[in-house]
Coordinates of C-alpha atoms in Angstrom, one line a residue:
Chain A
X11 CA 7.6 7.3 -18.7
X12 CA 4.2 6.0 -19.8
X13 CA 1.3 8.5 -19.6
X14 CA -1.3 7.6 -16.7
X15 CA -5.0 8.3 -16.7
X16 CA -7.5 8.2 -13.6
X17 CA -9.8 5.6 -15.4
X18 CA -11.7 4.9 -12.1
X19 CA -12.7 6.8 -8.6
X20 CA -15.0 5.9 -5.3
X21 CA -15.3 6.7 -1.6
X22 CA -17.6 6.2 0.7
X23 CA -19.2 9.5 3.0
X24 CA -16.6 10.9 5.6
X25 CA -18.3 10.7 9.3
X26 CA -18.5 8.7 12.1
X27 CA -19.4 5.5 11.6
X28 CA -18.3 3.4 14.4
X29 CA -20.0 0.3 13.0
X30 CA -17.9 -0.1 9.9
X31 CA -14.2 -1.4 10.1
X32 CA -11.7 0.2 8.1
X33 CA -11.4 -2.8 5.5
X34 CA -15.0 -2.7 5.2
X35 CA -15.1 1.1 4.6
X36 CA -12.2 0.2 2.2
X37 CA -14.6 -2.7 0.1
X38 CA -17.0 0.1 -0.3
X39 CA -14.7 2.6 -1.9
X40 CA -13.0 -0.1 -4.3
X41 CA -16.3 -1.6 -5.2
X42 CA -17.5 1.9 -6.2
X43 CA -13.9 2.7 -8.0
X44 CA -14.3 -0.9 -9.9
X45 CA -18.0 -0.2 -10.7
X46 CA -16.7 3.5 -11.9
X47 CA -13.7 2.3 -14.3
X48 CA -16.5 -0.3 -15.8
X49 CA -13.7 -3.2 -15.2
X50 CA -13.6 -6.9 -13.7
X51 CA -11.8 -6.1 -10.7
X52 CA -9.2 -9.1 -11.9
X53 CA -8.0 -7.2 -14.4
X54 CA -6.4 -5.3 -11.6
X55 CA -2.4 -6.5 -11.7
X56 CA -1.2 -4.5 -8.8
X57 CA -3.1 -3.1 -5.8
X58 CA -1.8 -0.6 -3.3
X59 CA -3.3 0.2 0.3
X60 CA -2.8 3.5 2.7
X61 CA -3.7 3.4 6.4
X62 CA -2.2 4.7 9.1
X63 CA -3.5 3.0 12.8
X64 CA -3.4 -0.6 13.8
X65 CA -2.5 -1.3 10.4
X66 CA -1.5 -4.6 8.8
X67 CA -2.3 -6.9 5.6
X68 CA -5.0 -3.9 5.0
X69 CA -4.9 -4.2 1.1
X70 CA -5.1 -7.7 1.6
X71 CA -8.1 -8.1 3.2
X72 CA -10.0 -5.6 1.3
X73 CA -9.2 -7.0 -1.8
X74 CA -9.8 -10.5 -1.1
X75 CA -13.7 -9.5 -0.8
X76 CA -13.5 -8.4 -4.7
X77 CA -12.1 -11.6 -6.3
X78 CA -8.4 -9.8 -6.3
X79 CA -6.3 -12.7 -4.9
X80 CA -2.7 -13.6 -5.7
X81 CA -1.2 -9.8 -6.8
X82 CA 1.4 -8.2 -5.9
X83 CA 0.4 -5.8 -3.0
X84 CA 1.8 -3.3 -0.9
X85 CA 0.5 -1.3 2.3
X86 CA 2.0 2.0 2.8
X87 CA 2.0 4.3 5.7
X88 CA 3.2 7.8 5.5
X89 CA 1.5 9.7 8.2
X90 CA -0.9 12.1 7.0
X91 CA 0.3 12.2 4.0
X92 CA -0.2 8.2 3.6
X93 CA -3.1 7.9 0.8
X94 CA -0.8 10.3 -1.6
X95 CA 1.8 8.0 -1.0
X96 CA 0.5 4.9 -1.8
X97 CA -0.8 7.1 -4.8
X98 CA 2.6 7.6 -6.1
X99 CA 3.6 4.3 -5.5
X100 CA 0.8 2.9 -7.7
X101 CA 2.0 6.0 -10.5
X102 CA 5.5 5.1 -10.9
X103 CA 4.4 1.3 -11.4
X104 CA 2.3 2.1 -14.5
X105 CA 4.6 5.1 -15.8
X106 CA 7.1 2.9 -15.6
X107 CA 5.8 0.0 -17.1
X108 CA 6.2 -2.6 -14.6
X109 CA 2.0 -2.9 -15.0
X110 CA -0.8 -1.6 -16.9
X111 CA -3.7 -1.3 -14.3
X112 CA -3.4 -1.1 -10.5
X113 CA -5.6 0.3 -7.4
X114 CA -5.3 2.5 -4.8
X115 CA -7.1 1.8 -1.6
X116 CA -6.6 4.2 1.3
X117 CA -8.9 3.6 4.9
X118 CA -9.1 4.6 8.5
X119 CA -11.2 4.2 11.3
X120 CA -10.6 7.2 13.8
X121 CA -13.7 6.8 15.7
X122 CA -12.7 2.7 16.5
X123 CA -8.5 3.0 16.0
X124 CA -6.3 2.8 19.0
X125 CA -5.8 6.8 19.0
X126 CA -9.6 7.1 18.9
X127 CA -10.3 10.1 21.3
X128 CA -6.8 11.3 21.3
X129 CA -5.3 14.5 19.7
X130 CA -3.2 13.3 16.7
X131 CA 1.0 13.7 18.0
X132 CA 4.3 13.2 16.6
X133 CA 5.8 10.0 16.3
X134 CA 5.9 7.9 19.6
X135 CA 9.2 8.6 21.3
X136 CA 9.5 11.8 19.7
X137 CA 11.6 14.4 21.8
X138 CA 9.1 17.2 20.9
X139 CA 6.4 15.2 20.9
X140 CA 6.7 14.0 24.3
X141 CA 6.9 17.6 26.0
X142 CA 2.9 17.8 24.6
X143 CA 3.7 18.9 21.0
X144 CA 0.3 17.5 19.0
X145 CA -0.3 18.6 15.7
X146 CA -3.1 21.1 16.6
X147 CA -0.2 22.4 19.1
X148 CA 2.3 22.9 16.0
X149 CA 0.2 25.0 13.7
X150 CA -0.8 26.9 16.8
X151 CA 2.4 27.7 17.1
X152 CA 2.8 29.0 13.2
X153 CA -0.4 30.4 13.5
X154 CA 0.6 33.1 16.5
X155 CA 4.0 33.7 13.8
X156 CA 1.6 34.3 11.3
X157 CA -0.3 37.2 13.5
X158 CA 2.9 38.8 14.5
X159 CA 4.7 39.1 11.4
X160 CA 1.9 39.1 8.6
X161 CA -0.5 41.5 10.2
X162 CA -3.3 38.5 10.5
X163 CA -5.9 38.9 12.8
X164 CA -7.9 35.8 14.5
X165 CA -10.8 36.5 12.2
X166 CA -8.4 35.5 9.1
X167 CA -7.5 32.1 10.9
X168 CA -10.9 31.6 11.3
X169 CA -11.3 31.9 7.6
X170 CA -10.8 28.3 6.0
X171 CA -12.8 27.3 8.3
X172 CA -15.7 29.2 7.1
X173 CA -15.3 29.0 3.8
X174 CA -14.9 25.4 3.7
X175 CA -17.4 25.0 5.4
X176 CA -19.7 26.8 3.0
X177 CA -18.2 24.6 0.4
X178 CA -18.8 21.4 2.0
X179 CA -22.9 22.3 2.6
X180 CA -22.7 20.8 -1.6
X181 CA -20.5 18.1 -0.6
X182 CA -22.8 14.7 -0.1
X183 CA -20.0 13.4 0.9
X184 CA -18.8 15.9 3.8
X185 CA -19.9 15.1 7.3
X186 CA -20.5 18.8 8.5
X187 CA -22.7 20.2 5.9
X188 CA -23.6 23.3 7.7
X189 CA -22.4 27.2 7.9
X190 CA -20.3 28.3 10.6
X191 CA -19.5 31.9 11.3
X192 CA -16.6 33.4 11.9
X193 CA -18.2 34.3 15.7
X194 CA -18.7 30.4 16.2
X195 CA -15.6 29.4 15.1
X196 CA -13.7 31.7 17.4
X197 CA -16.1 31.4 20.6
X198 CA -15.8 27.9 20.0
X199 CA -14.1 25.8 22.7
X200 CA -10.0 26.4 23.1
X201 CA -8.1 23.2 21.9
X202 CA -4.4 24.9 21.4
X203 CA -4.4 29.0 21.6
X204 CA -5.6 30.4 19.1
X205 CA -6.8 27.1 17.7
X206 CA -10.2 26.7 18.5
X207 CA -12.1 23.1 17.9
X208 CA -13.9 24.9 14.8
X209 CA -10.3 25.4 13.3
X210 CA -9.8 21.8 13.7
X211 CA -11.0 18.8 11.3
X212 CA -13.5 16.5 12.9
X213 CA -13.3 13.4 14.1
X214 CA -13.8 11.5 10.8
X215 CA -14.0 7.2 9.5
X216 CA -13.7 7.0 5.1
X217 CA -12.5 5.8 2.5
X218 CA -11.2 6.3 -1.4
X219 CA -10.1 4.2 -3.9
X220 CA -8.6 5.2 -7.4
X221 CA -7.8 2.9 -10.3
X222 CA -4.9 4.0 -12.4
X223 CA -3.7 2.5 -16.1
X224 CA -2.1 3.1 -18.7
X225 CA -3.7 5.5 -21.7
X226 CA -3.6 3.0 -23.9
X227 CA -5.5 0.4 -21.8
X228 CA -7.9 2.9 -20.8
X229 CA -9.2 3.0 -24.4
X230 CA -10.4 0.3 -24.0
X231 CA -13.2 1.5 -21.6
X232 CA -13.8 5.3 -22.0
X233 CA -12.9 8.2 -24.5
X234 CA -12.3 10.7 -21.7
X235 CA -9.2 11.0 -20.2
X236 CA -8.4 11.8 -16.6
X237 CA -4.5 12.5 -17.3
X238 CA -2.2 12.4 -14.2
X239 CA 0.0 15.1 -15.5
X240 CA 2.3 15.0 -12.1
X241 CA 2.6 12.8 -9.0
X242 CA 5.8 13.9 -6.4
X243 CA 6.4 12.7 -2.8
X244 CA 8.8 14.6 -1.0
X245 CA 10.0 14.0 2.8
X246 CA 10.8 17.5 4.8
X247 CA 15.1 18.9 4.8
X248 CA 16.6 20.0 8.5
X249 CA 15.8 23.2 9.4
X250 CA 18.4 26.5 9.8
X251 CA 17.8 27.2 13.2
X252 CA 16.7 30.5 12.2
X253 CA 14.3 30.0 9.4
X254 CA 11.3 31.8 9.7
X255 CA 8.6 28.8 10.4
X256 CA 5.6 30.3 8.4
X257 CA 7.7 29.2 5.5
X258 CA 7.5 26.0 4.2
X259 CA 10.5 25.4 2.0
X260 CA 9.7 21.6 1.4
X261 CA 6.1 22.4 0.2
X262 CA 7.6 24.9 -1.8
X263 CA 10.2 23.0 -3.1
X264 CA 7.8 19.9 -3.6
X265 CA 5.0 22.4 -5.8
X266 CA 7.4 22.9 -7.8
X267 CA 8.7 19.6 -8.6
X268 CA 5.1 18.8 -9.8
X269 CA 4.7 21.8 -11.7
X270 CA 7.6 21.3 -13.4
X271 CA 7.0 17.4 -14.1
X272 CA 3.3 19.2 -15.6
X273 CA 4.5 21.5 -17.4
X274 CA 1.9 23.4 -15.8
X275 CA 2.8 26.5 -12.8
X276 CA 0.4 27.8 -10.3
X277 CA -1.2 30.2 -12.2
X278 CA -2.6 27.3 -14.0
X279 CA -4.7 25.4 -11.8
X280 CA -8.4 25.7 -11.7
X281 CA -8.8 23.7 -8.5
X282 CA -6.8 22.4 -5.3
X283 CA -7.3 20.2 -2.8
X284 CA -4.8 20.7 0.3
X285 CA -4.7 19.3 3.4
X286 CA -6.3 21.7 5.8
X287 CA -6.6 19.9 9.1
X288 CA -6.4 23.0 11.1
X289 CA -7.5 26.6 9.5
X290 CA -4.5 28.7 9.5
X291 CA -2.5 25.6 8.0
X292 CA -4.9 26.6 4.6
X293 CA -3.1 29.7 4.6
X294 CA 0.2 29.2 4.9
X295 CA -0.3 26.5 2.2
X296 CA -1.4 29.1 -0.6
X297 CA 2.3 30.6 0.3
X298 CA 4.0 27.5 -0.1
X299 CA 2.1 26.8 -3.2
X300 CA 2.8 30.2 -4.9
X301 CA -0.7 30.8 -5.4
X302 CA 0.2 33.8 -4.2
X303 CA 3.4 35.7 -3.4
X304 CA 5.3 35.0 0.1
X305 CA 3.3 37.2 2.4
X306 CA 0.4 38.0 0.6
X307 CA -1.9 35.6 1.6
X308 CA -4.1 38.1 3.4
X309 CA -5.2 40.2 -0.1
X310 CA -5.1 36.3 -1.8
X311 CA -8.4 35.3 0.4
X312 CA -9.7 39.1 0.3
X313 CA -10.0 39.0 -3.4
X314 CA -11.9 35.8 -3.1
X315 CA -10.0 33.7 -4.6
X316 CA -10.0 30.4 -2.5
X317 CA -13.7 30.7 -3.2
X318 CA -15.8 28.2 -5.8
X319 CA -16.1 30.9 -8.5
X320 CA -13.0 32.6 -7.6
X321 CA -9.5 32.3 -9.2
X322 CA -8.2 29.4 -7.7
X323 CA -11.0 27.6 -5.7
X324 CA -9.5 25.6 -2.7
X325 CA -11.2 22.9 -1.1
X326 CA -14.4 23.0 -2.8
X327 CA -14.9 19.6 -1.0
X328 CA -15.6 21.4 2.1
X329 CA -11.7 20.2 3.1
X330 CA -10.9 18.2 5.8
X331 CA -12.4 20.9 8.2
X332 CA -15.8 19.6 6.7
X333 CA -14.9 15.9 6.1
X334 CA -13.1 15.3 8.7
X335 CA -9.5 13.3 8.3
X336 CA -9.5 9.6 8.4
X337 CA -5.6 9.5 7.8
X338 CA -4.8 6.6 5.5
X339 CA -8.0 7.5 3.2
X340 CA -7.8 11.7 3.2
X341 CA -4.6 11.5 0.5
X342 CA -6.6 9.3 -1.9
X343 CA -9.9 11.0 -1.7
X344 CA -8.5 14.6 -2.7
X345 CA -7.6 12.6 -5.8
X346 CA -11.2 11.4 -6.7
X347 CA -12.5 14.8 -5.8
X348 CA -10.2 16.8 -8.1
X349 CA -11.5 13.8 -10.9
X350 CA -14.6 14.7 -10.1
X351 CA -14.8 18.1 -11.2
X352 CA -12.3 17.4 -13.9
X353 CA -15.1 15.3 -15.3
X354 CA -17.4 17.9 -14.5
X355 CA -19.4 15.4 -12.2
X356 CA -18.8 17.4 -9.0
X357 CA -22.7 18.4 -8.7
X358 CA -23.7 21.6 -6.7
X359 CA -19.9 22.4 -6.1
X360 CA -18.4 22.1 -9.9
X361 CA -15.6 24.2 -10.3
X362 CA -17.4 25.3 -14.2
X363 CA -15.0 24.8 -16.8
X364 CA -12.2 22.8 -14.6
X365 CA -9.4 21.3 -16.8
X366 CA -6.4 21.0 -14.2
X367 CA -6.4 20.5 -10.5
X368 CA -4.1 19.4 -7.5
X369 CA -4.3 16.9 -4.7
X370 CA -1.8 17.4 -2.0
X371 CA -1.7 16.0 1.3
X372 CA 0.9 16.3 3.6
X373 CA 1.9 15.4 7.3
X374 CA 3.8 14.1 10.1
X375 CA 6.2 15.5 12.9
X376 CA 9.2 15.3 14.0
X377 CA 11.8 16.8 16.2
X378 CA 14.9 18.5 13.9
X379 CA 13.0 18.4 10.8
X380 CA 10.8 21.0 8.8
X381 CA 6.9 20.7 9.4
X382 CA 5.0 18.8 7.4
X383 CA 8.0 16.0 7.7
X384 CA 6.3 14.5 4.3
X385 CA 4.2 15.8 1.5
X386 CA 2.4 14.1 -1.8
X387 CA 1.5 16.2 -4.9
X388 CA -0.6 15.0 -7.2
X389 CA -1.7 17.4 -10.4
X390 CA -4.3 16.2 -13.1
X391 CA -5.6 17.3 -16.3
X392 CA -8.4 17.0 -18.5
Chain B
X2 CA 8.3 9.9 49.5
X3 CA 9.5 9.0 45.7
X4 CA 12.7 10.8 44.2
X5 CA 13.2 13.3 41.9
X6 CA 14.5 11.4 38.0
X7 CA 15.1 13.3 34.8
X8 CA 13.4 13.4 31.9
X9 CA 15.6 12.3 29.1
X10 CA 18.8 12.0 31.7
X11 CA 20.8 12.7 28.4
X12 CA 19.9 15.7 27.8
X13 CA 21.5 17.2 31.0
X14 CA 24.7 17.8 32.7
X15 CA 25.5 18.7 36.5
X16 CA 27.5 21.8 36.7
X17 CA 28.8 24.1 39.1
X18 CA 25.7 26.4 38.0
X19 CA 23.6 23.8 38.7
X20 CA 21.4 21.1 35.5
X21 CA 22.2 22.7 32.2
X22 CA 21.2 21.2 28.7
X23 CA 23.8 20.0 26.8
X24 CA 24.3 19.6 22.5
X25 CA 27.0 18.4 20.1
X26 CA 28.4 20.9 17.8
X27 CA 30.0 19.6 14.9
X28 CA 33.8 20.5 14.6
X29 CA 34.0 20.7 10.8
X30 CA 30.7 22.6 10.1
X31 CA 29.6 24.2 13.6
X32 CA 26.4 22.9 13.4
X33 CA 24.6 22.5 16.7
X34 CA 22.8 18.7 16.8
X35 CA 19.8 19.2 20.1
X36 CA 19.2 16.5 21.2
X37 CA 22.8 15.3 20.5
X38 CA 23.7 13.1 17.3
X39 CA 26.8 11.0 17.0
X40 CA 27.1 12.3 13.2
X41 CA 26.7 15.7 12.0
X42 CA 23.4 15.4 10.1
X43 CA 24.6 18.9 8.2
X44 CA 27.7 17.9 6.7
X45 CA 28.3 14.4 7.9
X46 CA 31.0 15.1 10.5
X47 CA 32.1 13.0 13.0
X48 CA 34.3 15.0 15.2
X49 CA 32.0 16.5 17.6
X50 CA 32.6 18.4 21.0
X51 CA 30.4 18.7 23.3
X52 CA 28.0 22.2 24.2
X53 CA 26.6 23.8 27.2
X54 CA 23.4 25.3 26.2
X55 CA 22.6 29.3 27.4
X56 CA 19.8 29.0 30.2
X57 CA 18.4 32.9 28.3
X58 CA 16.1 31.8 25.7
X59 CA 13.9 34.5 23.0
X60 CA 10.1 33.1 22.7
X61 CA 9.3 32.7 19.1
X62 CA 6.2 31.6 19.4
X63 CA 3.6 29.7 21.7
X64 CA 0.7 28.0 22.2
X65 CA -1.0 26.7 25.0
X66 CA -3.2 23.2 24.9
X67 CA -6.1 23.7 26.7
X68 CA -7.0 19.6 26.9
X69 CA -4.8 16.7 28.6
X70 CA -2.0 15.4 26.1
X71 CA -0.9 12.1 27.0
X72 CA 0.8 12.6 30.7
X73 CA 0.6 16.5 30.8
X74 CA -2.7 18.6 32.0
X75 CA -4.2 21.1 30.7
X76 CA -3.7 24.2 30.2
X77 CA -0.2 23.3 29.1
X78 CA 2.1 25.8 27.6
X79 CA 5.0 25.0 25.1
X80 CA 6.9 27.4 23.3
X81 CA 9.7 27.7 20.5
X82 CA 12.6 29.3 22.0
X83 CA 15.9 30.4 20.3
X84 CA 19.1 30.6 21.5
X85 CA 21.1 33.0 19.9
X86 CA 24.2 32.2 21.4
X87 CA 24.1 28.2 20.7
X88 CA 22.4 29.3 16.9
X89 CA 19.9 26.8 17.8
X90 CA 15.8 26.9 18.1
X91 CA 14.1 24.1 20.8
X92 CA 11.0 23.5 22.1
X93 CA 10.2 23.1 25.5
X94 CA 7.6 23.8 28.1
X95 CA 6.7 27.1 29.4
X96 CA 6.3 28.1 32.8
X97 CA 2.1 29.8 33.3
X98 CA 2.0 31.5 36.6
X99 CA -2.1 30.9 36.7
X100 CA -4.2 29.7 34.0
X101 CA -4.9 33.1 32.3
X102 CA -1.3 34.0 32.2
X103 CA -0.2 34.2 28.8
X104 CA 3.0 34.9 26.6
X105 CA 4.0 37.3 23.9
X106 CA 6.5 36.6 21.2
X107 CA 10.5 38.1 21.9
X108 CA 9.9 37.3 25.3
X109 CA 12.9 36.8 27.0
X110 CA 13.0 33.2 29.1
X111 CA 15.6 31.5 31.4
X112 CA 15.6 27.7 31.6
X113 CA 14.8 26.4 35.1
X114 CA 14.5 22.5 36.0
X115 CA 10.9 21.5 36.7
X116 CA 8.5 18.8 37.5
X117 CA 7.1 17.4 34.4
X118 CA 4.7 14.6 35.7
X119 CA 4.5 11.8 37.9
X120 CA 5.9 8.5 37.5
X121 CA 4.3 6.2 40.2
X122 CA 5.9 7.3 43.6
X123 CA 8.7 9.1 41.6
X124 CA 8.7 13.1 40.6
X125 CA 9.8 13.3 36.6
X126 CA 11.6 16.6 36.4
X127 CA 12.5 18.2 32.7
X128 CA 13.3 21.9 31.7
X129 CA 10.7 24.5 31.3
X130 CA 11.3 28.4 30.7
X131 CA 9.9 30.9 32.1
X132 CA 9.4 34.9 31.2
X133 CA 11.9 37.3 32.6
X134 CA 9.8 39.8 34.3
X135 CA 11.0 43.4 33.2
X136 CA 11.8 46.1 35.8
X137 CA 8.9 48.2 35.9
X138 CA 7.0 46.2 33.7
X139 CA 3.5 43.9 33.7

């Protein structure tokens, strides 16, 4: 395997922006991730694209307004958990050494897709799905297993939520760059009990780009090397009928897959961006992560740790809660915002002193199989 | 007048005790498949025997939606119920008496047939638990 650097990044700002398609808000991120890397974007041998609704020819059609023409390109769609994908995909091509340079292009419109208005559900056809299971609905349902058997009170769902959304007030890029308290978040309107719209991400249209080569052609432009120490996708196992739900042995299993391909465990990350589309999903996720121990996510977020400043800072984006989740796009842009503050470019919410961080992104639903059905993994190093 | 037609016909099986739900349980491993599976996803079997599925349910946990989804209006309850005696876990709708009823984990259900929506001038009907009101209790 062939070591593979970040040499460029771009997105445009999350919100709603129903005059934009997706392909343009795609042009706008790979223009900025072309302008970042300081290439001619036909130097760019294989490009990759990530969306999830009314998808087709996506990478195409982006890339045919930069000059990029006659490449071999792919669009992938893995639910949630789609930009990651398409991230790996775009990984294993360079560390393998079937090309040098690539992109990554992920894009959704949420406010103008066919789903627009619509809580996000499991697959069409899906038993579980049809009897009214939505994702808000499923981590509902871990979140009330979480307040029986953990000792959580509704205050410590609500808690993600705040703090991201402290975090995302320095985010130019967030679309809710204000402070909630815990009061609004509860007293906010009831989507799924005890899932209130406050614990939900917002309605959100993006994009992110990332342009990936090999070490040795990225001398070529820079001296400073964005190192992608780990990329994993892994899809979710049956479940034991039994298993206690708060658990997430896929997550788990996929961490550690990455950390092992790193060569770097838990304890070593200085930043992580995870997928919190709905509040309590943030704390399950530092379980599954082992940033903590199994259980002890309440005294893990009482220390401060999730915090910018703290131990492990999560999200200091804002998270999805703040940018809201255009599917396709969320999986590549935790990728340019861990870059960022690798670089030390992350402005008013630099994680000082970053030199390793991860990007997951997970997603997906169905009936017989673990929740998330599919996660992506990403760590980086300076 | 419509007629009554069942959600997912496959799922259920007339019995002297009236609509029950039925599974596959693999021969080899014991593995209950819900909805049914020709091969045993556990340990790829293919001997499987058909299951009648206990109407008592335990509530592991619940949530209830408090906006439409799709053909379903709101406030709709769904719940993950186990069923100790087939080893499995489902999920399935759960029966609110008014709209500030509400549920608490280790309930115990029983599985009733219910109407899930309406199909033009026809009545879909699917299973839906409700709690098992204790002697003496709320």
């Amino acid at each position: 395997m062939r070591e593979v650097v970040v040499l460029g990044i771009g997105q445009t700002t999350f919100g709603k922006t129903p005059e934009y398609t997706a392909i343009q808000l795609g042009v706008k991120a790979a223009k900025a991730a072309i302008k970042d890397a300081g290439i001619d974007p036909r130097e760019l041998q294989v490009c990759y694209g990530s969306r999830v609704y009314d998808a087709t020819q996506t990478i195409e059609d982006i890339m045919k307004n930069l000059g990029v023409t006659e490449r071999e390109m792919h669009n992938c769609e893995n639910a949630c958990a789609s930009g990651g994908t398409a991230f790996n995909l775009l990984y294993k091509d360079i560390a393998n050494g079937v090309y040098d340079i690539g992109i990554v292009v992920g894009c959704e419109s949420m406010t103008t897709c066919s789903k627009a208005g619509q809580l996000v559900g499991a697959a069409p056809g899906d038993l579980n799905g049809t009897m009214g299971i939505t994702m808000p609905a499923n981590h509902a349902l871990t979140a009330h297993r979480m307040m029986a058997t953990r000792g959580i009170t509704l205050e410590d769902i609500a808690y993600p939520s705040v703090k991201n959304h402290r975090h995302g007030i320095l985010n130019p890029y967030a679309q809710y760059r204000k402070v909630l308290t815990t009061e609004q978040v509860l007293n906010a309107r009831m989507i799924s009990d005890p899932i209130t719209t406050l614990m939900c991400c917002p309605v959100s249209d993006g994009a992110a780009a990332a342009i990936l080569c090999t070490k040795e052609y990225a001398r070529k432009h820079t001296t400073r090397f964005i190192k992608v120490a780990a990329s994993k996708v892994l899809t979710a196992s049956y479940l034991p009928w039994d298993l206690d739900t708060v658990t997430r042995p896929t997550l788990t299993k996929l961490a550690y897959m990455a950390y092992e391909a790193a060569g770097i465990g838990p304890e070593g990350l200085d930043l992580i961006e995870l997928h919190d589309a709905f509040s309590p999903e943030e704390l399950y996720t530092y379980e599954a992560l082992g940033l903590c121990k199994v259980g002890e996510c309440l005294s893990f977020i009482r220390s401060g740790n999730a915090e910018i400043g703290g131990k492990h800072p999560v999200n200091p984006s804002g998270g999805l809660l703040s940018l809201g989740h255009p599917l396709g796009a969320s999986g590549v842009r935790v990728v340019c915002e861990v870059t960022q503050h690798l670089r030390g470019e992350a402005g008013e919410r630099q994680v000082q002193g970053a030199k390793t961080g991860m990007a997951e992104m997970v997603g997906g639903y169905l009936t017989g199989l673990g929740s998330p059905a599919v996660g992506s993994i990403t760590i980086l190093s300076a | 007048m419509g007629k009554q037609v069942l959600f997912w016909p496959e799922l259920f099986k007339e019995t002297d005790k009236g609509l029950v739900l039925v599974a596959n349980k693999c021969k080899k491993c014991g593995a209950v498949s819900f909805p049914k599976n020709e091969l045993c996803v556990f340990c790829l079997g293919e001997e499987m025997e058909e299951v009648e599925l206990s109407r008592k349910g335990i509530l592991y946990s619940y949530t209830i939606t408090r906006v439409p989804v799709d053909k379903w209006t709101a406030p709709h309850a769904i719940g993950q119920i186990s069923i100790p005696e087939n080893q499995l876990r489902i999920v399935a709708p759960l029966i609110m008496e008014d709209e500030n009823d509400t549920f608490n984990i280790g309930d115990e259900l029983e599985m009733e047939i219910a109407k899930y929506w309406d199909d033009g001038d026809n009545e879909v009907m699917g299973y839906k638990y409700r709690p098992v009101k204790k002697k003496g209790g709320k």
